[in-house]
Short mmCIF file of C-alpha atoms in Angstrom, two decimals:
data_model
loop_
_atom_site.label_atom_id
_atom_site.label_comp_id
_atom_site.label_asym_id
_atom_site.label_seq_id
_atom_site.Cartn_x
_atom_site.Cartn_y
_atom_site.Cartn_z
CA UNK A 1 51.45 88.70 46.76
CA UNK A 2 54.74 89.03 44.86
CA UNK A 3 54.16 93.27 44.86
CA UNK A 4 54.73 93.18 48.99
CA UNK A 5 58.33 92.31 48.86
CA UNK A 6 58.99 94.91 45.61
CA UNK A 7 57.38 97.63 48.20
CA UNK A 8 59.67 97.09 51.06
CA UNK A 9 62.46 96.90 48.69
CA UNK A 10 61.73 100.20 47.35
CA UNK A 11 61.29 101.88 51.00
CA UNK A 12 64.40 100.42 52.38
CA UNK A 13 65.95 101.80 49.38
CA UNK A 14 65.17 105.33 50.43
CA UNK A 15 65.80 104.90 53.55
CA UNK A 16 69.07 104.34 52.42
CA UNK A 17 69.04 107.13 50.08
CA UNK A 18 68.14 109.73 53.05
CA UNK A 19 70.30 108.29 55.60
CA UNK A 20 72.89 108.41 53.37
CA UNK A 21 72.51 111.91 52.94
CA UNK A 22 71.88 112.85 56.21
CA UNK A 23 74.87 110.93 57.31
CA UNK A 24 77.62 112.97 54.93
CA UNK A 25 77.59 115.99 57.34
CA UNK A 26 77.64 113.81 60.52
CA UNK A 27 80.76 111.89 59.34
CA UNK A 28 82.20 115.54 57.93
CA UNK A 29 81.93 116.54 61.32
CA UNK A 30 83.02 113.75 63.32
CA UNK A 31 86.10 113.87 61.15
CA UNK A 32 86.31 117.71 61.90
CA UNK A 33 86.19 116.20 65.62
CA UNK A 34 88.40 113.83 65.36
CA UNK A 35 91.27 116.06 64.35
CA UNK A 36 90.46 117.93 67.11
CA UNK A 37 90.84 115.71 69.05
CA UNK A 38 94.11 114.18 67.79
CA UNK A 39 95.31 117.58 67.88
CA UNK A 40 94.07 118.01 71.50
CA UNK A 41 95.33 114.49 72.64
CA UNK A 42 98.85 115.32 71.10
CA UNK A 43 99.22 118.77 72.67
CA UNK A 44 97.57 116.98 75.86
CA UNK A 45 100.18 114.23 76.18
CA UNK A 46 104.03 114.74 75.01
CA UNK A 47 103.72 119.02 74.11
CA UNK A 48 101.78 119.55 77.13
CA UNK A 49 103.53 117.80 79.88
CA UNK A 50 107.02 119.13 78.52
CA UNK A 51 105.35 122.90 79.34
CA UNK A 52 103.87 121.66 82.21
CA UNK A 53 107.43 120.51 83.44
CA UNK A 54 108.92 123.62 82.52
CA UNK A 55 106.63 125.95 84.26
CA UNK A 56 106.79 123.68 87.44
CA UNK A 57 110.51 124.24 86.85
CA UNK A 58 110.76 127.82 86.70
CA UNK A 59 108.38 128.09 89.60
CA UNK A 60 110.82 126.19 91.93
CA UNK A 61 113.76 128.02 91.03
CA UNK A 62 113.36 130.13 93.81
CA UNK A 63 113.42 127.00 96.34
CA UNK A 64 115.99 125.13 94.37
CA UNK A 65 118.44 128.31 94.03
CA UNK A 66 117.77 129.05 98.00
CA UNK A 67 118.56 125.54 98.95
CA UNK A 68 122.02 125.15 96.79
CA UNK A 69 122.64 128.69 98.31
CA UNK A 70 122.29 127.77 101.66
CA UNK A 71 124.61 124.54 100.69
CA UNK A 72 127.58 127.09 99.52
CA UNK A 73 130.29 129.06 101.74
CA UNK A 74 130.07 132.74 102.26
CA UNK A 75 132.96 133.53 99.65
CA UNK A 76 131.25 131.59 96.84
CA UNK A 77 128.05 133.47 97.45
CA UNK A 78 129.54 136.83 97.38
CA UNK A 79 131.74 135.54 94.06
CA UNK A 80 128.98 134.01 92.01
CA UNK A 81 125.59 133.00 91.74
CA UNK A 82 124.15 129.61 93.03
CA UNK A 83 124.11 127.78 89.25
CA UNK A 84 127.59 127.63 89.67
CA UNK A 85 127.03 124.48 91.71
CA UNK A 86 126.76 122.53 88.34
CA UNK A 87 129.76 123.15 86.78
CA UNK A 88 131.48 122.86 90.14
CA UNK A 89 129.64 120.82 92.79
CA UNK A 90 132.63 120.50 95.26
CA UNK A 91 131.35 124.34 96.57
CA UNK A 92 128.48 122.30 98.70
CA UNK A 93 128.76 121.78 101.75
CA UNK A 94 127.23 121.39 105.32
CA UNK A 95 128.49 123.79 106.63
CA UNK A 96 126.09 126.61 106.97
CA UNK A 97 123.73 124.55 108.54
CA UNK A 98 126.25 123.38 110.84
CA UNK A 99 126.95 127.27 112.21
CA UNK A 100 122.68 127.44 112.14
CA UNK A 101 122.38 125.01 115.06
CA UNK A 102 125.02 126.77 116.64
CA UNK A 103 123.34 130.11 116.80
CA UNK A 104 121.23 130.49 119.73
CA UNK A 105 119.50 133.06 118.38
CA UNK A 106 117.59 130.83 115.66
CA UNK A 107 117.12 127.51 117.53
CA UNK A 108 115.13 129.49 120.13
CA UNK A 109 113.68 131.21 117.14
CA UNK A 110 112.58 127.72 116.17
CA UNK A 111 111.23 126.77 119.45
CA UNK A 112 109.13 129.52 119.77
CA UNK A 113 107.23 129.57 116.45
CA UNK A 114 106.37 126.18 117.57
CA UNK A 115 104.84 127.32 120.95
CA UNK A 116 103.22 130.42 119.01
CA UNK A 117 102.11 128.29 115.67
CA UNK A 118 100.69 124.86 117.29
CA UNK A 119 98.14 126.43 119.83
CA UNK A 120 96.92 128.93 117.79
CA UNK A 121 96.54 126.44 115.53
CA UNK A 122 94.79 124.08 117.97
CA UNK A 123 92.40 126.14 119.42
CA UNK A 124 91.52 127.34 116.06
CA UNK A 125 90.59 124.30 115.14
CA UNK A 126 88.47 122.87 118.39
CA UNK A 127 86.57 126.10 118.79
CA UNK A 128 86.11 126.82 115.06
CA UNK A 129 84.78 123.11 114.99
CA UNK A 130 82.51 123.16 117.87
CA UNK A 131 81.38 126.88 116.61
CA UNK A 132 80.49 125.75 113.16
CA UNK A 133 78.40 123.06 114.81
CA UNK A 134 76.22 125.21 116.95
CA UNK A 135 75.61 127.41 114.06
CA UNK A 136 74.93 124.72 112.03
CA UNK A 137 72.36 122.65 114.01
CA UNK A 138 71.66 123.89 116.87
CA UNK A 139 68.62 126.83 117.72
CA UNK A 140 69.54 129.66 120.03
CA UNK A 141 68.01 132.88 119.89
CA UNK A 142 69.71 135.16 117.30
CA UNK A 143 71.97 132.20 115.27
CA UNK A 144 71.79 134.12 111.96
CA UNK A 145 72.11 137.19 113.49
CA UNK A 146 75.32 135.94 114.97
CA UNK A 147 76.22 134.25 111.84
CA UNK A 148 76.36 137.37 109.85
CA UNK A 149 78.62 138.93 112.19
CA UNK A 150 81.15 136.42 112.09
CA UNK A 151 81.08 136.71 108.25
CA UNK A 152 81.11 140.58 108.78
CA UNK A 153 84.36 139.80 110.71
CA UNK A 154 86.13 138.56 108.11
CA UNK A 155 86.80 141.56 106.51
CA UNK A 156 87.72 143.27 109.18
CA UNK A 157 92.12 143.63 108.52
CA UNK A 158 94.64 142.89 111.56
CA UNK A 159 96.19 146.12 110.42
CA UNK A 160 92.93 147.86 111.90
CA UNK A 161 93.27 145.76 115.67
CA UNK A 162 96.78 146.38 115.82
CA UNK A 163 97.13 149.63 117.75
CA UNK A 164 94.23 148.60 119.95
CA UNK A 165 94.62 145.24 121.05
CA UNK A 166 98.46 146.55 122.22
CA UNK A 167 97.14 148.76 124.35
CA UNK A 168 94.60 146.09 125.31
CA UNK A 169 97.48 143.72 125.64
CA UNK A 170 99.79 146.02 127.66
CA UNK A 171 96.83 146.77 130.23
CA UNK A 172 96.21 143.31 131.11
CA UNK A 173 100.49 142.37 131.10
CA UNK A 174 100.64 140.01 128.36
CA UNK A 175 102.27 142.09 125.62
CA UNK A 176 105.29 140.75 123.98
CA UNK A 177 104.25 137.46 125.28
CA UNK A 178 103.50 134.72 123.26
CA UNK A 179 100.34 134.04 124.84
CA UNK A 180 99.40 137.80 123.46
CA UNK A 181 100.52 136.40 120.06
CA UNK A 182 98.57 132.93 120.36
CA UNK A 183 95.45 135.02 121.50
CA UNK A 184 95.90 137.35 118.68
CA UNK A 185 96.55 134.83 116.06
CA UNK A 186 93.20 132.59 117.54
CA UNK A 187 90.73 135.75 117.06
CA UNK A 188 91.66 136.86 114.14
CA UNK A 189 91.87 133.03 112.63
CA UNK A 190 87.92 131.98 114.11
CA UNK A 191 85.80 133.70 111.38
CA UNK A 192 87.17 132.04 108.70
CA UNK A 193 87.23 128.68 110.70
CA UNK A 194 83.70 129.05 111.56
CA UNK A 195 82.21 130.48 108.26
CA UNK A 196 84.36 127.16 106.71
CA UNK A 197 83.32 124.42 109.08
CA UNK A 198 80.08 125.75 109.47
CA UNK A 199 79.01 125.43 105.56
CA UNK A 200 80.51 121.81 105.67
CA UNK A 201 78.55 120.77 108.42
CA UNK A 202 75.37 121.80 107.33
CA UNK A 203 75.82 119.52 104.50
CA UNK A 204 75.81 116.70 106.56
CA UNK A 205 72.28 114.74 106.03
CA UNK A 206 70.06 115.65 108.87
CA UNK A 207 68.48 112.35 109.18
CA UNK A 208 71.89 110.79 110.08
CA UNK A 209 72.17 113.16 113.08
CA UNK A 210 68.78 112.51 114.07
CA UNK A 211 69.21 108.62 113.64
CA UNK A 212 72.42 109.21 116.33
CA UNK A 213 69.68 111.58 118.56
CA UNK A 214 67.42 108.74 118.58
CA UNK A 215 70.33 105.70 119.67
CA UNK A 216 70.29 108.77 122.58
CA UNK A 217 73.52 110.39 121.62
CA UNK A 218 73.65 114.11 123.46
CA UNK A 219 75.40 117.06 121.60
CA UNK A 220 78.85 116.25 122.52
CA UNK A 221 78.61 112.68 121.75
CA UNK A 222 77.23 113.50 118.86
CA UNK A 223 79.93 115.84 117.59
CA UNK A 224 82.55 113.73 119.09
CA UNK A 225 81.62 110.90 117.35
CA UNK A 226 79.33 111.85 113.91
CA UNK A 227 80.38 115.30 113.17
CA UNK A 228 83.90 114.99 113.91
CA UNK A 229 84.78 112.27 111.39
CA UNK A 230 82.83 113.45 108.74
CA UNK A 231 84.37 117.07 109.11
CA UNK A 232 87.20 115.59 108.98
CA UNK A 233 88.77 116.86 105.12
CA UNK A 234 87.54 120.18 106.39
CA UNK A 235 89.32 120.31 109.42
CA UNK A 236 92.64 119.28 108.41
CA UNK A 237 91.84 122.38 105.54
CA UNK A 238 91.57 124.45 107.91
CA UNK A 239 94.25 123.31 110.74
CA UNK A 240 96.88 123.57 106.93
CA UNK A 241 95.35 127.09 106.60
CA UNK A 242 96.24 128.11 110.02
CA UNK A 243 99.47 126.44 110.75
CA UNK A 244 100.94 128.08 107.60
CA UNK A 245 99.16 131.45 108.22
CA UNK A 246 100.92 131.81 111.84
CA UNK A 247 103.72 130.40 110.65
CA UNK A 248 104.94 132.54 107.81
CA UNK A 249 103.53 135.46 109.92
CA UNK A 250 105.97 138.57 110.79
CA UNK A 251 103.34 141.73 111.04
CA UNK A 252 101.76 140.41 114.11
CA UNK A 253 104.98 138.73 115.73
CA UNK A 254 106.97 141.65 114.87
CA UNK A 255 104.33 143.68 117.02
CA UNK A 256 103.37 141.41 119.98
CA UNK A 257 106.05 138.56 120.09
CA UNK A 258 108.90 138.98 122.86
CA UNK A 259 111.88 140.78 121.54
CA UNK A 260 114.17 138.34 123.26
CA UNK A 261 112.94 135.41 121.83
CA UNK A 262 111.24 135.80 118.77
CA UNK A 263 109.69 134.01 115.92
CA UNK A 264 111.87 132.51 113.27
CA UNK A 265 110.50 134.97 110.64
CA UNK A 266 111.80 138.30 113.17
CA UNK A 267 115.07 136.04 113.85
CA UNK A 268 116.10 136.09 110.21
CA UNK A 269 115.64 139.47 110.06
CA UNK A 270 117.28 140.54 112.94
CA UNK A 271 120.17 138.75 111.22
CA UNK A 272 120.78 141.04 108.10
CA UNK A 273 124.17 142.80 108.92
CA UNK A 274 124.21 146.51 108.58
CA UNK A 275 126.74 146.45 105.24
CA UNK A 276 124.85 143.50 103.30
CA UNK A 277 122.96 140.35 104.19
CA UNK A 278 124.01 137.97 106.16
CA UNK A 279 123.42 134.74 103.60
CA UNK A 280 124.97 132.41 104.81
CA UNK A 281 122.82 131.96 108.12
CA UNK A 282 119.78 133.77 105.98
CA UNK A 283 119.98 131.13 103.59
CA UNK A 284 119.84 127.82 105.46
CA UNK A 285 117.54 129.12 108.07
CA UNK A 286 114.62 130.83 105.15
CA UNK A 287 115.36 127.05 103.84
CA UNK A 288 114.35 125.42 107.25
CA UNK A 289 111.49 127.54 108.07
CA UNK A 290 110.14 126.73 104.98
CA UNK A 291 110.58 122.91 104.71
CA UNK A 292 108.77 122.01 107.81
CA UNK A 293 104.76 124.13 106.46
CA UNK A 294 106.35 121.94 102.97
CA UNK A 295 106.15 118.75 105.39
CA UNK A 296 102.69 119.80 107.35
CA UNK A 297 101.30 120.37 104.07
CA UNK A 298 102.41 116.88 102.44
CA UNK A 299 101.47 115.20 105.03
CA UNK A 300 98.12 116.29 105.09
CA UNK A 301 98.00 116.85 101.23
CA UNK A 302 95.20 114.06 100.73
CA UNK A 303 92.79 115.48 103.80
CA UNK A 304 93.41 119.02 102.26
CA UNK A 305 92.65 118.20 98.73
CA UNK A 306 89.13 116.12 100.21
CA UNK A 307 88.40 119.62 102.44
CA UNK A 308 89.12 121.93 99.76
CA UNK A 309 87.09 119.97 97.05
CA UNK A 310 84.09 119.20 99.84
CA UNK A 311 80.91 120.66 98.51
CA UNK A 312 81.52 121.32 95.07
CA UNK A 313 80.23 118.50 94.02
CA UNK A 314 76.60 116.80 95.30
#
């Protein structure tokens, strides 16, 4: 009787022994790990976010000189460069921007981006949307047939359509128009929107549309009021997409737009003088027609970050 408790002594002893041994590489490597990683979490926290802050830096100095550019008169351009502002900020001043909203020629610039860049970016959106549902759930004879030619389109460059469509365009009277440019923009911006909104729609779960099919929901209610809302992340992608695509365009307004009042991209470079640049109307205007995709996009950063990361993830 008194052997039993000598036995299990003994075995928990080597236990003890072999765990002991087994355990000395373990701990050598979770202290090899742990240096890592207090390597990794220093380099991650203070080290890191300083470089991170300085790349973010240097890629804004672009933005940052153009804006304190298009804050300085004409004569302190052409004598120095835009850090001079630091070590003499009484150069800034309103006053470009002031002789902007004067010019004609730019405010109607303004105004018709706006007519060119919302409906292209509208229509874009409702029939890329109602597209990428039919191709998505609904049978007609020939869908993936149909499919692959949209996707074929997407390779297809505007460079090829431009000569083309013009003559297209001039036969039918709407070249330099900007319903030419809308209907140009709209083509050439559906394959993408329906190869994009088609892909997130089919991951919608089929038994939720056939739930909604059963309540007796038709195909527009339906879309209207399942698809819709669910697509929406992917939508606002895409309307982002679009609305800075026609915006920042000048190949296709430079081609089709009317000459008398074009785009704000053709505007500013109508306005380059014929001995030098004209920088102090090039400056504050570049800075305008870039702050207000800056604004779109912020304001629809959240829906575009939801769209963007959609999918990639079950």
């Amino acid at each position: 009787m008194s052997s039993a408790p000598e036995v299990n002594t003994a075995r928990i002893g080597r236990q003890k022994a072999v765990s002991g041994r087994a355990s000395a590489p373990d701990a050598s490597i979770k202290a090899k790990q742990s240096l890592g990683a207090r390597i990794a979490a220093r380099a991650g926290g203070g080290v890191m976010r300083v470089f991170l802050i300085l790349v973010a830096l240097f890629w804004l100095m672009p933005t940052i000189g153009l804006l304190l550019s298009s804050l300085r008169g004409p004569q302190d351009i052409a004598a120095t460069g835009w850090w001079k502002v630091f070590t003499a900020p009484s150069e800034l001043t309103f006053d470009n921007y002031q002789r902007l909203l004067d010019n004609s020629t730019i405010t109607g610039s303004l105004v018709s981006t706006i007519m060119i860049t919302v409906p292209s970016t509208v229509l874009v959106v409702v029939i890329g949307s109602l597209a990428g549902y039919a191709f998505a759930w609904m049978e007609f004879p020939g869908r993936d047939w149909w499919f692959l030619l949209v996707v074929g389109l997407l390779v297809v460059p505007v460079q090829v359509a431009l000569i083309p469509v013009s003559e297209l365009f001039g036969t039918i009277g709407i070249f330099e128009t900007t319903l030419g440019v809308v209907l140009f923009h709209t083509a050439f911006g559906l394959p993408f929107a329906i190869f994009l909104l088609r892909n997130f729609f089919a991951e919608i779960p089929r038994e939720l549309l056939e739930a909604a099919r059963l309540d007796g929901a038709g195909e527009i209610r339906l879309f209207v009021r399942v698809v819709m809302p669910l697509g929406g992340p992917a939508i606002a992608s895409l309307g982002i997409f679009q609305f800075l695509w026609v915006w920042n365009d000048m190949l296709v307004a430079l081609i089709f737009a009317d000459s008398e009042s074009p785009p704000i991209t053709v505007a500013l470079q109508q306005q380059v003088r014929q001995f030098g640049n004209n920088i102090d109307v090039l400056a504050p205007g570049a800075f305008v027609s870039m702050v207000i995709p800056l604004v779109v996009f912020f304001a629809f950063q959240r829906q575009f970050v939801t769209g963007v990361m959609a999918g990639s993830v079950k």
